[in-house]
XYZ file of C-alpha atoms in Angstrom:
152
model
C -39.045 -24.111 2.218
C -39.518 -20.364 1.933
C -38.685 -19.895 5.627
C -35.478 -21.927 5.218
C -34.398 -19.713 2.313
C -35.080 -16.562 4.348
C -33.153 -17.913 7.350
C -30.229 -18.894 5.102
C -30.118 -15.423 3.527
C -30.341 -13.805 6.973
C -27.457 -15.924 8.240
C -25.265 -14.760 5.360
C -26.006 -11.094 5.952
C -25.458 -11.467 9.696
C -21.847 -12.475 8.997
C -21.152 -9.505 6.739
C -19.495 -6.515 8.361
C -19.444 -3.046 6.854
C -16.102 -1.839 5.570
C -14.292 0.542 7.906
C -13.866 4.146 6.819
C -10.397 5.730 6.853
C -10.616 7.063 10.423
C -11.928 3.736 11.785
C -9.168 1.866 9.924
C -6.436 4.158 11.294
C -7.806 3.810 14.838
C -7.971 -0.006 14.536
C -4.513 -0.419 12.988
C -2.369 2.139 14.849
C -1.276 2.402 18.474
C 1.281 4.601 20.263
C 3.465 2.977 22.946
C 5.263 5.175 25.466
C 8.783 4.135 26.466
C 9.109 1.595 23.647
C 11.814 1.849 20.974
C 11.241 0.999 17.341
C 13.557 -2.009 17.687
C 11.630 -3.308 20.713
C 8.363 -3.024 18.760
C 9.839 -4.823 15.722
C 11.293 -7.583 17.918
C 7.956 -8.037 19.708
C 6.113 -8.235 16.361
C 8.488 -10.920 15.108
C 8.110 -12.876 18.351
C 4.316 -12.609 18.061
C 4.340 -14.217 14.599
C 6.901 -16.845 15.636
C 4.718 -17.856 18.589
C 1.761 -18.201 16.221
C 3.566 -20.330 13.621
C 7.383 -20.328 13.814
C 7.883 -22.906 11.077
C 5.837 -21.186 8.372
C 6.237 -17.414 8.759
C 8.919 -15.754 6.628
C 10.218 -12.289 7.512
C 11.570 -9.246 5.729
C 13.018 -6.434 7.825
C 13.501 -2.740 7.177
C 14.666 0.158 9.319
C 11.068 1.029 10.131
C 9.309 -2.312 10.300
C 8.867 -5.984 9.619
C 6.846 -7.879 7.020
C 5.667 -11.405 7.786
C 4.106 -13.824 5.313
C 2.855 -17.375 5.634
C 1.642 -19.845 3.025
C -1.140 -22.197 4.085
C -3.430 -24.855 2.654
C -6.444 -26.926 3.645
C -8.381 -29.809 2.116
C -12.161 -29.361 2.027
C -13.972 -32.426 0.659
C -12.815 -32.566 -2.995
C -11.347 -29.060 -2.970
C -7.942 -27.802 -1.896
C -7.758 -24.190 -0.734
C -4.382 -22.478 -0.458
C -3.387 -18.977 0.373
C -0.962 -16.454 1.771
C -1.326 -14.378 4.927
C 0.651 -11.140 4.688
C 1.316 -8.763 7.578
C 3.126 -5.449 7.509
C 4.171 -3.821 10.784
C 5.546 -0.289 10.547
C 7.094 1.690 13.382
C 7.655 5.434 13.663
C 9.289 7.389 16.462
C 6.964 10.030 18.010
C 8.872 11.866 20.748
C 9.622 9.380 23.528
C 7.043 6.942 22.129
C 6.795 4.626 19.142
C 3.793 4.521 16.847
C 3.071 1.023 15.567
C 0.856 0.463 12.523
C -0.180 -2.915 11.184
C -1.932 -4.102 8.057
C -3.037 -7.623 7.201
C -4.107 -9.197 3.923
C -5.068 -12.759 2.973
C -5.047 -14.087 -0.573
C -6.518 -17.492 -1.417
C -7.487 -19.746 -4.293
C -9.279 -23.077 -4.566
C -8.602 -26.025 -6.824
C -10.583 -29.190 -7.118
C -12.480 -31.481 -9.421
C -15.803 -31.045 -11.157
C -17.622 -34.303 -11.972
C -19.113 -34.185 -15.476
C -20.886 -37.382 -16.512
C -18.349 -40.203 -16.296
C -15.397 -37.784 -16.206
C -13.783 -35.454 -13.727
C -12.502 -32.068 -14.859
C -9.812 -30.399 -12.703
C -10.639 -26.823 -11.705
C -8.410 -23.993 -10.537
C -9.700 -20.716 -9.118
C -7.914 -17.411 -9.494
C -6.048 -16.001 -6.488
C -8.155 -13.359 -4.763
C -7.857 -11.616 -1.464
C -8.879 -8.911 0.899
C -8.049 -7.398 4.271
C -9.835 -8.713 7.355
C -13.378 -7.468 7.951
C -13.791 -5.406 11.083
C -11.161 -4.714 13.711
C -11.072 -7.966 15.737
C -7.861 -9.228 14.066
C -6.120 -5.920 14.764
C -7.363 -5.833 18.376
C -5.955 -9.332 18.910
C -2.630 -8.369 17.280
C -2.219 -5.332 19.537
C -3.294 -7.236 22.670
C -0.567 -9.784 22.018
C 2.008 -7.153 21.033
C 1.323 -5.132 24.195
C 1.660 -8.280 26.309
C 5.062 -9.011 24.724
C 6.121 -5.407 25.343
C 5.170 -5.754 29.026
C 2.309 -3.269 28.717
C -0.433 -5.730 29.796
């Protein structure tokens, strides 16, 4: 039993990733694209999100970027988890190039039922959220964006 508890604890810590420092975050979330206009970068970002989930993403546009958000939900046994994925893509002209920065954030909450004796008490968790751990999500975003811009 003691070995099972140690293996379970080790599996939880193996999944945890350290938080990025400011320089690591900037490197993971910002790229400069030569020969790309701000409008081309914004259009490619919108296309990227539409290809992922055209029916559910909602967009807000500004002169310098695009914000995309998507509500989602999933049933898990007797619990329902819902949340919001929020993406912000910002563009900035740098000479003949365009700097593209992205940030992502997911908020979620769970609701369900707690059996107590012969009764069931409904439960509702508070909405909480955080940015993605590590840089894999940002690497995937930029790989797809660069493909849509014809850079890959």
